[in-house]
Coordinates of C-alpha atoms and ligand atoms in Angstrom, one line a residue:
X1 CA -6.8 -1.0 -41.4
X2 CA -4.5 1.9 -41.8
X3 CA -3.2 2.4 -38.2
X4 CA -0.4 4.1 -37.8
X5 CA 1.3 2.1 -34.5
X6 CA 5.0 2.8 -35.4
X7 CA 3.9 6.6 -35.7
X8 CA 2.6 5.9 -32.2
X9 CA 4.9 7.1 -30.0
X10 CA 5.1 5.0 -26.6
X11 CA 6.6 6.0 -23.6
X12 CA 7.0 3.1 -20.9
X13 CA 7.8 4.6 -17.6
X14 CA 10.9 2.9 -17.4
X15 CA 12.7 4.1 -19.8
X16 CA 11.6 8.0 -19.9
X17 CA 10.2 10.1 -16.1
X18 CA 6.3 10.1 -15.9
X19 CA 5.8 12.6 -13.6
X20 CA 3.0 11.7 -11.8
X21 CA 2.1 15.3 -10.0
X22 CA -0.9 15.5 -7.7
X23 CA -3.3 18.2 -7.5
X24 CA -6.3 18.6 -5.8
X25 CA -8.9 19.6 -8.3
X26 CA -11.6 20.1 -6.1
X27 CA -13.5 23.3 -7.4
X28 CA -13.2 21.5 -10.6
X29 CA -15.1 18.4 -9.0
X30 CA -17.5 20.6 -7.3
X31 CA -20.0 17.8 -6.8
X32 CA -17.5 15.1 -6.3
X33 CA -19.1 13.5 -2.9
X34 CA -16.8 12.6 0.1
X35 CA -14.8 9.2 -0.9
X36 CA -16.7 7.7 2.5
X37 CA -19.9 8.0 0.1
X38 CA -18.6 4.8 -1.8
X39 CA -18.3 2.7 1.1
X40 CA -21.8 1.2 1.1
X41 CA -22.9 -0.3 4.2
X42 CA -25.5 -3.9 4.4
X43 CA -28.8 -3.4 5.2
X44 CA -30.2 -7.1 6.7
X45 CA -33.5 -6.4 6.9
X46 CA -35.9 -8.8 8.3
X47 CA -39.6 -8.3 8.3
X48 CA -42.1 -7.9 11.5
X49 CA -43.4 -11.8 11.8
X50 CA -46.7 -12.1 11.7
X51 CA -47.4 -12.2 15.6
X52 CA -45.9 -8.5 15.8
X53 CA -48.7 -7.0 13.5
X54 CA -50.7 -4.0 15.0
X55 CA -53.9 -5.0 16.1
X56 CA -54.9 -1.9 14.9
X57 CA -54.3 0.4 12.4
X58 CA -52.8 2.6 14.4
X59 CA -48.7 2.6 13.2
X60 CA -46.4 1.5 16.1
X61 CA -42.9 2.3 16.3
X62 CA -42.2 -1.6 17.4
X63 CA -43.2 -2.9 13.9
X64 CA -40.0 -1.3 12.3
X65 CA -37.8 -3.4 11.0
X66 CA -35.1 -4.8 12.4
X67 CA -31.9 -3.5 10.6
X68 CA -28.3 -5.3 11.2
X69 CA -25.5 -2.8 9.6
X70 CA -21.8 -4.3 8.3
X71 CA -18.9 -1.9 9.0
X72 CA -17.4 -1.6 5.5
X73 CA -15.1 -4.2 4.4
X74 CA -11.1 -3.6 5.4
X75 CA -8.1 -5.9 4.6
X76 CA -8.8 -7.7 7.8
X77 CA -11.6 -8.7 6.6
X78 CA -9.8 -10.7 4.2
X79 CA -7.9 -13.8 3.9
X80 CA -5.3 -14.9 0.9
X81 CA -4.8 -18.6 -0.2
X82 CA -2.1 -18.9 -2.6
X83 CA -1.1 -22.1 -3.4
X84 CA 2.2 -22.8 -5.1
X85 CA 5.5 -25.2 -5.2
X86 CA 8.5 -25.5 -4.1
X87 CA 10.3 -25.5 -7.2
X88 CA 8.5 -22.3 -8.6
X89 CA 8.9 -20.4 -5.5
X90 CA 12.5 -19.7 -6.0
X91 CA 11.9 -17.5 -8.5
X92 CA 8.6 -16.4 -8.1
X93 CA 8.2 -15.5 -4.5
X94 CA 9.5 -11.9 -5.5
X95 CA 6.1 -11.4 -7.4
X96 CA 3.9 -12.3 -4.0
X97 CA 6.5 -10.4 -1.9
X98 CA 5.9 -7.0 -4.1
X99 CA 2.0 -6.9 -2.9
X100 CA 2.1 -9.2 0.5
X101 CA 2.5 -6.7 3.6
X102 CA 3.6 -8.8 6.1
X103 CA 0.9 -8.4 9.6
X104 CA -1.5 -6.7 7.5
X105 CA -2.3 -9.5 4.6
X106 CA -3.7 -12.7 6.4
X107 CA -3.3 -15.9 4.7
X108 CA -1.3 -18.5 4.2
X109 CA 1.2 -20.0 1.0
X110 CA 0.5 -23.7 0.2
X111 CA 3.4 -26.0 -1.4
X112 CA 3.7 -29.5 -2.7
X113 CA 6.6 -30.1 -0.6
X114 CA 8.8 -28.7 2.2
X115 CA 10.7 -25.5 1.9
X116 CA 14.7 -26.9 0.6
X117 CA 17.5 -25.2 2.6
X118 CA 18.1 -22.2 0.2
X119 CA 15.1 -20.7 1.5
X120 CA 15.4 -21.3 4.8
X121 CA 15.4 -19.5 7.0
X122 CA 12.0 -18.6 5.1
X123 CA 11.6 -15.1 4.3
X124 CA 9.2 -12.4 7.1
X125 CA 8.4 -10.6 3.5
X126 CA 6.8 -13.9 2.6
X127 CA 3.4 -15.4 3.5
X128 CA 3.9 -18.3 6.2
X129 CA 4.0 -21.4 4.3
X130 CA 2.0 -25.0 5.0
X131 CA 2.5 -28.0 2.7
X132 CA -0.4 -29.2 1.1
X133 CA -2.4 -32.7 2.5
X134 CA -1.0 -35.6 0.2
X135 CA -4.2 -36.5 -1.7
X136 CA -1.9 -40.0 -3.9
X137 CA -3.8 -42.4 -1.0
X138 CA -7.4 -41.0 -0.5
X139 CA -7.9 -40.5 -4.6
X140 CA -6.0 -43.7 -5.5
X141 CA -3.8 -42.2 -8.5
X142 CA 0.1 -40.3 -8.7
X143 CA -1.2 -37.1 -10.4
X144 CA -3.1 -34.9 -7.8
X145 CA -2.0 -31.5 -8.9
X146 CA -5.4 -30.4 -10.1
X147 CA -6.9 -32.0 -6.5
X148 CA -4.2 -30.6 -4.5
X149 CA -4.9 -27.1 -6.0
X150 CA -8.5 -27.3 -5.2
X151 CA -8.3 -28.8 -1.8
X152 CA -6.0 -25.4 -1.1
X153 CA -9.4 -23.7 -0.4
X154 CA -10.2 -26.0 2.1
X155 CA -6.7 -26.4 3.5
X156 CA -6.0 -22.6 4.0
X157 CA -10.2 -21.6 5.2
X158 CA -9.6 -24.3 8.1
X159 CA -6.3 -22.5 9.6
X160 CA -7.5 -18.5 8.4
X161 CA -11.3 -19.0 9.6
X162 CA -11.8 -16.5 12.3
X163 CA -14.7 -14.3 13.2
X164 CA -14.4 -11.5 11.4
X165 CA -13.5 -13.7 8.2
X166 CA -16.0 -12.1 4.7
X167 CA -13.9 -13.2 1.8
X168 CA -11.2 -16.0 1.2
X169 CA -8.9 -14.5 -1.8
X170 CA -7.6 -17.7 -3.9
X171 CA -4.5 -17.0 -6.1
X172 CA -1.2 -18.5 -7.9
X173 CA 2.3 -18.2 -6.6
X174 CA 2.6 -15.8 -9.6
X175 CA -0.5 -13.8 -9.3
X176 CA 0.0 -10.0 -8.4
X177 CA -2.9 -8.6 -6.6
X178 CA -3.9 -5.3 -5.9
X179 CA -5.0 -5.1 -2.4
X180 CA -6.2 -1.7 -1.9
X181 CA -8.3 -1.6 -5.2
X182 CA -9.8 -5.6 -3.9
X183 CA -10.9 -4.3 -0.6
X184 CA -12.7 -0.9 -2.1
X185 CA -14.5 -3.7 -4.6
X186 CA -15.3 -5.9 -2.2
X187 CA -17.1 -3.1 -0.5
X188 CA -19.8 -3.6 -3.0
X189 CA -20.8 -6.7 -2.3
X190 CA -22.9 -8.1 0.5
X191 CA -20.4 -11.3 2.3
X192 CA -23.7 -12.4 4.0
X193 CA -24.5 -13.8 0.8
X194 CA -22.9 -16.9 -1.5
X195 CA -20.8 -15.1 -3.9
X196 CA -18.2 -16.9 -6.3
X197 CA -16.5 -14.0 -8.1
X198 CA -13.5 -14.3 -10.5
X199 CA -12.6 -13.7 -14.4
X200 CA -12.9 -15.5 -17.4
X201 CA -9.6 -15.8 -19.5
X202 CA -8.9 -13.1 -22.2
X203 CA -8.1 -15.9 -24.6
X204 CA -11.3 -17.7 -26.0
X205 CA -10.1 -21.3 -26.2
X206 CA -9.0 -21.1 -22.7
X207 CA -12.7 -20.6 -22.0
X208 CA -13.4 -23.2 -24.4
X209 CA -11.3 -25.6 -23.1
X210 CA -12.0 -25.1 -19.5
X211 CA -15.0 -23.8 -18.8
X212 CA -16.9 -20.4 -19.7
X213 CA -18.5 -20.8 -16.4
X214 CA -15.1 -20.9 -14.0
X215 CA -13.0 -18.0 -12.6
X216 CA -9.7 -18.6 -14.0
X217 CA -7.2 -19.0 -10.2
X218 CA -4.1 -17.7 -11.4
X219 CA -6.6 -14.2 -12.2
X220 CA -7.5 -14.8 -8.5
X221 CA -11.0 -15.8 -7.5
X222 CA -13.3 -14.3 -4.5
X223 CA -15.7 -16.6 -1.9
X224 CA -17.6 -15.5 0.6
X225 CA -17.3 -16.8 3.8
X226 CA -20.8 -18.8 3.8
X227 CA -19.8 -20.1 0.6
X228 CA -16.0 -20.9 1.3
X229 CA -17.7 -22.7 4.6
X230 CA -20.2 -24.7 2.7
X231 CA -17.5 -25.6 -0.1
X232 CA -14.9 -26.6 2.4
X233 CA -17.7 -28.8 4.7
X234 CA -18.3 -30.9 1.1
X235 CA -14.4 -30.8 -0.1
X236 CA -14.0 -34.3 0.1
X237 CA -17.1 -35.6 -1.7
X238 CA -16.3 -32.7 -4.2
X239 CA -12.6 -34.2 -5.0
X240 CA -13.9 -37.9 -5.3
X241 CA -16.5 -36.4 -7.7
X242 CA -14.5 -34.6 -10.0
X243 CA -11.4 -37.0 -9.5
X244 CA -11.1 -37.2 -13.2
X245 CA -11.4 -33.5 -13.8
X246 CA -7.6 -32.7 -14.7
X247 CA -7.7 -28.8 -14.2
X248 CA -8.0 -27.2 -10.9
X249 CA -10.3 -24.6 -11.7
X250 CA -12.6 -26.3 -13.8
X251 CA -12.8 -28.9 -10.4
X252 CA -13.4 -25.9 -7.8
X253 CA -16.4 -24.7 -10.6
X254 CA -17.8 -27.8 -10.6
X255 CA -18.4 -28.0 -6.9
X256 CA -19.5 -24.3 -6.8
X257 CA -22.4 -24.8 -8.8
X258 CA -23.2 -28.2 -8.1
X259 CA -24.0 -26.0 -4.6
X260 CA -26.3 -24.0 -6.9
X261 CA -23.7 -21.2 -7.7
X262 CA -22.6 -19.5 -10.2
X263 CA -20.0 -17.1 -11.2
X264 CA -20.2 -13.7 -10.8
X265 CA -17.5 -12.1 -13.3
X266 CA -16.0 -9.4 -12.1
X267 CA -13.7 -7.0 -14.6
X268 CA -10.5 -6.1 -13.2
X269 CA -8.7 -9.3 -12.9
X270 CA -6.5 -11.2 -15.1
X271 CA -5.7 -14.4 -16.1
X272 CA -3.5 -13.4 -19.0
X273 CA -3.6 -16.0 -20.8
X274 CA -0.6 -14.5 -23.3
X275 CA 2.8 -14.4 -24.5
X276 CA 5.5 -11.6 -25.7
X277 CA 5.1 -8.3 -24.9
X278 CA 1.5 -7.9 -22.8
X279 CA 2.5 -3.3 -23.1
X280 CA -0.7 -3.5 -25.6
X281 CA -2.9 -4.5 -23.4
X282 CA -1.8 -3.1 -19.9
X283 CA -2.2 0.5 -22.1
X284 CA -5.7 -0.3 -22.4
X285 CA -7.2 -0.9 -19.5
X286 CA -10.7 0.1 -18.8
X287 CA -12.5 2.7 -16.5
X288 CA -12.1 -0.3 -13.6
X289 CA -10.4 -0.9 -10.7
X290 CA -7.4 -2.9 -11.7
X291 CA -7.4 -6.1 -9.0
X292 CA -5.2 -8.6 -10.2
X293 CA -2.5 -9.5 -12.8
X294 CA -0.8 -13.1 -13.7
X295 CA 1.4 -15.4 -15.6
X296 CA 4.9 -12.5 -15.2
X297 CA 6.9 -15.8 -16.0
X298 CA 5.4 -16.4 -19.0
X299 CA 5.5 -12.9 -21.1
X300 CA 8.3 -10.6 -21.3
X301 CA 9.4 -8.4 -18.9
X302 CA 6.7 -5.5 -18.8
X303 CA 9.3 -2.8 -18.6
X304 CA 11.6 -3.2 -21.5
X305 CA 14.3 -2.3 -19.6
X306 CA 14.2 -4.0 -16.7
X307 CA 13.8 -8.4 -15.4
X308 CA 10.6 -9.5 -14.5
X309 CA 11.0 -8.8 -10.4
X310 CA 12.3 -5.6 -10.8
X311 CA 9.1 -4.5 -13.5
X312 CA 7.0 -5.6 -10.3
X313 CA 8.1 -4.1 -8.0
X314 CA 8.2 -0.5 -10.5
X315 CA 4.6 -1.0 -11.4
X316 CA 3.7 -1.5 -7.5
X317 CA 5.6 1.7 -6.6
X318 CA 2.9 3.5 -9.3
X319 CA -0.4 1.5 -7.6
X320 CA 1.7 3.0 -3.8
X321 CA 0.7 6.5 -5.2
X322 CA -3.0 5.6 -6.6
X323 CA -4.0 2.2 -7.1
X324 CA -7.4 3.4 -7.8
X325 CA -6.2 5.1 -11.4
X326 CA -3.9 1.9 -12.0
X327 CA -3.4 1.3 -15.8
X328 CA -6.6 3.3 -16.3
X329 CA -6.4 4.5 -20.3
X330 CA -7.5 8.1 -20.6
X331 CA -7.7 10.0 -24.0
X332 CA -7.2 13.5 -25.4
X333 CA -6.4 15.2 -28.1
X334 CA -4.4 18.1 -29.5
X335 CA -6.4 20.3 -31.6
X336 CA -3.2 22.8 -32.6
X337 CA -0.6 19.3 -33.3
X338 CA -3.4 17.1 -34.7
X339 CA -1.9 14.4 -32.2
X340 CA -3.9 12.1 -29.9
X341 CA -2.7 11.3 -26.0
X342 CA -3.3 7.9 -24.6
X343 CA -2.4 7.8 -21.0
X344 CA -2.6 4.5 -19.6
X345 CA -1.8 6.0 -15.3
X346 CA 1.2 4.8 -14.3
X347 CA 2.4 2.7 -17.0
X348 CA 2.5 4.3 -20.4
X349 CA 1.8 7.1 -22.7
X350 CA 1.4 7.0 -26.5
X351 CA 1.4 10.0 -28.7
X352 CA -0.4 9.6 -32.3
X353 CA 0.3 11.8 -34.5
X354 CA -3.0 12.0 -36.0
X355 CA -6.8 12.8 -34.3
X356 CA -7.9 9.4 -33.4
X357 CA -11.4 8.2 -31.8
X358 CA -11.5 6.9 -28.5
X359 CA -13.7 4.4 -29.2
X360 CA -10.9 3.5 -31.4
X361 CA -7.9 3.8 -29.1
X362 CA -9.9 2.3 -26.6
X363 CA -9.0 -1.5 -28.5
X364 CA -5.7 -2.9 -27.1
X365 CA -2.6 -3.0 -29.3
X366 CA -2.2 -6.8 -30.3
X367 CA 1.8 -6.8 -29.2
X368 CA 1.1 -10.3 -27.6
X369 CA 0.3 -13.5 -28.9
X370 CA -2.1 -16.1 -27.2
X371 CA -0.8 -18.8 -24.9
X372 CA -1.3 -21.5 -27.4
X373 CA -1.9 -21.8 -30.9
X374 CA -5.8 -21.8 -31.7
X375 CA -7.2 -22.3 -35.0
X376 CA -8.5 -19.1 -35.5
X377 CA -10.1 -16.2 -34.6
X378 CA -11.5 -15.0 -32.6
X379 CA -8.4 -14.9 -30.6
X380 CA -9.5 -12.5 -27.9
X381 CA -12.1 -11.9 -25.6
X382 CA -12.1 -7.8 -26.4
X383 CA -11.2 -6.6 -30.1
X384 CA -7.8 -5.6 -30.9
X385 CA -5.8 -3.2 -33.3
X386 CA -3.5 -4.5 -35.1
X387 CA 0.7 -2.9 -35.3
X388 CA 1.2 -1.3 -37.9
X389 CA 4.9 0.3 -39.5
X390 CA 3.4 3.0 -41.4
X391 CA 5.7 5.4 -41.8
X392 CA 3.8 9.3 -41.2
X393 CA 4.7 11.8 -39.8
X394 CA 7.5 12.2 -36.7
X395 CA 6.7 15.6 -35.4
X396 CA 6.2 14.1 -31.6
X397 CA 9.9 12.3 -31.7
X398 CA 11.3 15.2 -29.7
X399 CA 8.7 14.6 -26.8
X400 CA 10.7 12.6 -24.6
X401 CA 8.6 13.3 -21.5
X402 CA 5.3 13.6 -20.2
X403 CA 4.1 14.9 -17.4
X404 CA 0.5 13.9 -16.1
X405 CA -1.2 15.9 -13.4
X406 CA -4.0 13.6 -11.9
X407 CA -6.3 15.0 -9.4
X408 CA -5.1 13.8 -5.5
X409 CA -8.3 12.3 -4.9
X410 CA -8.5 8.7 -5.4
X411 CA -10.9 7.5 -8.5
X412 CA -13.3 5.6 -6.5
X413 CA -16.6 6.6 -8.4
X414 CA -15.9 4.0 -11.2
X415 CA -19.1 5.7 -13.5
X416 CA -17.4 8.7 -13.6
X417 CA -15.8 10.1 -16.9
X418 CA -12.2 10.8 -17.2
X419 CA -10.9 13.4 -20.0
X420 CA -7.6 15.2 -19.8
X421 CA -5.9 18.5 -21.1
X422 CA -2.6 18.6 -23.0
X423 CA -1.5 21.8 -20.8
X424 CA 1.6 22.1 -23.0
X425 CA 4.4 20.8 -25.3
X426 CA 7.7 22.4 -25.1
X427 CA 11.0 21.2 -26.1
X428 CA 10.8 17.3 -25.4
X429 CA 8.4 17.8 -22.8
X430 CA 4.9 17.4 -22.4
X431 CA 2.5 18.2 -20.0
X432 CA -1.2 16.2 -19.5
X433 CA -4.0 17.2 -17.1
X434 CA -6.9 14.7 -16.0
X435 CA -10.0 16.5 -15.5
X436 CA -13.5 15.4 -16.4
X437 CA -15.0 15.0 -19.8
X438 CA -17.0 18.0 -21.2
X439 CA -19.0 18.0 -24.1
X440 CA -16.9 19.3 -26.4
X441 CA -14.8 16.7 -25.7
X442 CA -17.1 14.1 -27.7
X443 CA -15.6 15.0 -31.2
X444 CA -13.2 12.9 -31.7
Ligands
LIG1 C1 -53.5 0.8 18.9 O1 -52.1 0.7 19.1 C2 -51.6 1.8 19.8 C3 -50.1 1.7 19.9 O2 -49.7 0.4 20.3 C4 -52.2 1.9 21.2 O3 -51.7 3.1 21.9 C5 -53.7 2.0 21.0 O4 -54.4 2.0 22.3 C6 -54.3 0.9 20.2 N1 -55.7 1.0 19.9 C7 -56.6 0.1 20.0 C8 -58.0 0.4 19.6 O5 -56.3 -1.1 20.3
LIG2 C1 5.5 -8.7 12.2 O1 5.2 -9.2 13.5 C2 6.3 -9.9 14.1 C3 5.8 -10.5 15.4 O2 5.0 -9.6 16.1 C4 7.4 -8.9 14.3 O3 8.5 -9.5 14.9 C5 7.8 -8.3 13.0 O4 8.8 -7.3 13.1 C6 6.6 -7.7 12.2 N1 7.0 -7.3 10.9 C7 6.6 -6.2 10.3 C8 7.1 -6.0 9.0 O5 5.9 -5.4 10.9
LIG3 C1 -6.6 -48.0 -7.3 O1 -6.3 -47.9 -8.7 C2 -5.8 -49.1 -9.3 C3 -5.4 -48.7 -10.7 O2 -6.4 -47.9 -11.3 C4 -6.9 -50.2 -9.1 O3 -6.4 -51.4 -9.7 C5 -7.2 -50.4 -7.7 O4 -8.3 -51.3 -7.6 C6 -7.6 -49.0 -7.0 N1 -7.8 -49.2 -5.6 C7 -8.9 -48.8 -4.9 C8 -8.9 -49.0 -3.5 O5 -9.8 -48.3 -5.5
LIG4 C1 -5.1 19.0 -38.7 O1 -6.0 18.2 -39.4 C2 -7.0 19.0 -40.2 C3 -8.0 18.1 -40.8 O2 -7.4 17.0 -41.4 C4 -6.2 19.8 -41.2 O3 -7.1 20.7 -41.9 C5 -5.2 20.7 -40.5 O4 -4.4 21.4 -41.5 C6 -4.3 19.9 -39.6 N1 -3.4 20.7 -38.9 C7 -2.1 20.5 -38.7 C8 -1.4 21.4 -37.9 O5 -1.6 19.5 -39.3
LIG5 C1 4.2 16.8 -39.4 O1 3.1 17.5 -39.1 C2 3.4 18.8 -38.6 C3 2.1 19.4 -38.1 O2 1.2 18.5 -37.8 C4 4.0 19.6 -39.7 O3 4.4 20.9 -39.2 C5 5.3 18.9 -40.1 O4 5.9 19.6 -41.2 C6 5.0 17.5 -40.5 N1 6.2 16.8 -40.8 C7 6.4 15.9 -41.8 C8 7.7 15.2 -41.9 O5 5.4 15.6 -42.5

């Protein structure tokens, strides 16, 4: 396939100002609801027992239902479980510590061992720590990591559980999470109820390997608080079961839905499961609430020009002006230039220099490679476009910024279309607007 990547033209937001600029475009979103529209509230409605039926036909008022309304869900509402080590904490505390507010995030960080001196006095940024139950005596063998890990769940619900407890968060010590974008999703879903929601892996032999059926920990996975309370009441049965089970997740699955539950996948978080340069793929991201991100250790620095920590905390000060948009790729084209914009909000821009579909540009970039060898493809869980270092034409070289005007309104309606304008190009700048899609834009 003749894809002209090279010709591509990619701006990180490191290395060159995105101007984020807010407008309100409200009389051009004239039937864009208030944002409290999206925040569902759950109907338990129970039906009149049989006793209460009219004797008559008459209709009376005391055979309505009983209705029980939730407040929507807040951060309170939530509680974190990340379960780490000491060793790794050194270094990767600085990814927790760029989403963690401290009093606001409850939770707790679980480690194999106590804190050494260098961190100590341990950090108010950080979560407050516990050291995971020693598991070596109860399961009778030296390797508990995958036990240890699991038992986290139970360890963390016991000391978080509190009244107003919906969902137990469980994550990595290098999993980013995106808290505002979480709670707005959680919204959607009823905590009454036993949910187990998480992500499959983006590279198929993880699945393989693992389990197809598993949300992957380090993407972060969701329980409800029934469920979290039914898991945690069988923990120990559950890790004498599945004692020979030597991953984590794969153990936590397998007493989920030997419970009688299964996963509910959820788009937004991810495992990445990758190595090398992951820009590709962040560019990409789909019309979804971006909710998680993993594995910073193990691909390069998303920023080119900056280490690992400080790439975190640049891409959180983007999701502090609209986490909703985060990543989100929009498309549009340049009917004068022939050149195709691919805004991926607050992360990158590429420039084509040719009209390209979006159901083309939609397909990540492969930049990366997977996390292990595989045999072959399929590689991916999403189809890819390959780089490419046709030379064509370098008429966008001088653009050396872009400016993108998103409306101030948060993108909370996720069925809604998103299309933009290229308002201008002069000298090396550019200037984007988001706005909805229209029919004309359809050609591609
Ligand atoms: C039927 O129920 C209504 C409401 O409770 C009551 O006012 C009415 O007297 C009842 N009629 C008969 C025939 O029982
Ligand atoms: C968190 O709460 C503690 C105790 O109330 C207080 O000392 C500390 O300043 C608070 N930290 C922040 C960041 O608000
Ligand atoms: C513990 O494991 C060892 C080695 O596998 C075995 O010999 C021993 O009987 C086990 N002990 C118990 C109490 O199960
Ligand atoms: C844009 O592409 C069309 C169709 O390929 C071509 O006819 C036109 O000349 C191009 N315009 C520019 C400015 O390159
Ligand atoms: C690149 O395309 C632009 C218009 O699309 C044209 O004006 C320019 O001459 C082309 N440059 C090269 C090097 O082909």
């Amino acid at each position: 396939m003749d894809i002209p990547t090279r010709l591509c033209k990619t701006l990180l937001i490191s290395s060159v100002v995105l101007y984020l600029a807010f407008i309100s475009l409200s009389n051009r979103y004239p039937n864009c609801p208030p944002s409290h529209f999206f925040s569902p509230t759950f109907l338990k409605v129970s039906a009149p027992s049989p006793s209460s039926s009219p004797s008559n036909t008459t209709r009376r008022s005391t055979s309505k239902p009983a209705v029980t309304a939730y407040s929507p869900t807040l951060l309170s509402h939530l509680a974190f479980g990340i379960i780490g080590s000491e060793e790794a904490w050194h270094h990767r505390r600085s990814y927790i510590e760029s989403w963690w507010r401290p009093n606001a995030t409850h939770g707790l960080l679980f480690l194999d061992q106590p804190p050494s001196e260098s961190l100590l006095p341990w950090s108010p940024d950080s979560p407050p720590y516990r050291v995971s139950r020693d598991l070596r005596t109860f399961l009778n063998k030296s390797d508990v990591t995958p036990q240890r890990i699991a038992n986290g769940i139970a360890e963390v619900f016991r000391q978080v559980e509190h009244a107003n407890l919906r969902w137990l968060v469980m994550g990595d010590d290098d999993s980013i999470f995106f808290l505002e974008n979480l709670v707005e999703v959680l919204k959607g879903y009823d905590h009454t109820k036993y949910y187990y929601i998480g992500a499959r892996s983006e590279f198929v032999l993880s699945n393989f390997l693992f389990s197809f059926s598993q949300g992957f920990g380090g993407a972060g996975f969701v329980l409800s608080y029934p469920l979290a309370k039914a898991l945690v009441k069988d923990m120990d049965n559950c890790l004498m079961r599945y004692s020979h089970v030597v991953a984590a997740d794969q153990t936590t699955m397998s007493c989920i839905a030997d419970m009688g539950i299964n996963l509910t996948p959820l788009e937004g978080l991810h495992q990445i499961d990758l190595r090398g340069d992951i820009s590709g793929l962040l560019s990409s991201h789909p019309k979804v609430p971006l909710l998680s991100l993993h594995h910073f250790d193990m691909v390069e620095p998303i920023f080119p020009t900056m280490d690992r920590a400080q790439s975190t905390r640049h891409l959180m000060k983007a999701a502090k002006a609209d986490q909703s948009r985060m990543l989100q790729q929009t498309i549009c084209h340049d009917r004068r230039r022939n050149w195709s914009f691919s805004i991926a909000w607050g992360y990158s821009a590429h420039i084509y220099e040719r009209i390209m579909p979006r159901s083309l540009l939609q397909y990540p970039i492969e930049t990366f490679q997977a996390w292990l060898p595989a045999p072959g493809p399929p590689f991916y869980m999403f189809n890819t476009r390959l780089p490419s270092t046709d030379p064509w034409n370098q008429s966008a070289d001088l653009v050396h910024k872009i400016r993108v005007i998103s409306p101030a309104k948060r993108r909370l309606e996720k069925y809604r279309s998103e299309c933009c304008d290229i308002i201008g190009v002069a000298g090396n700048k550019a200037e984007v607007k988001f706005r909805e899609c229209m029919p004309q834009d359809l050609m591609a």
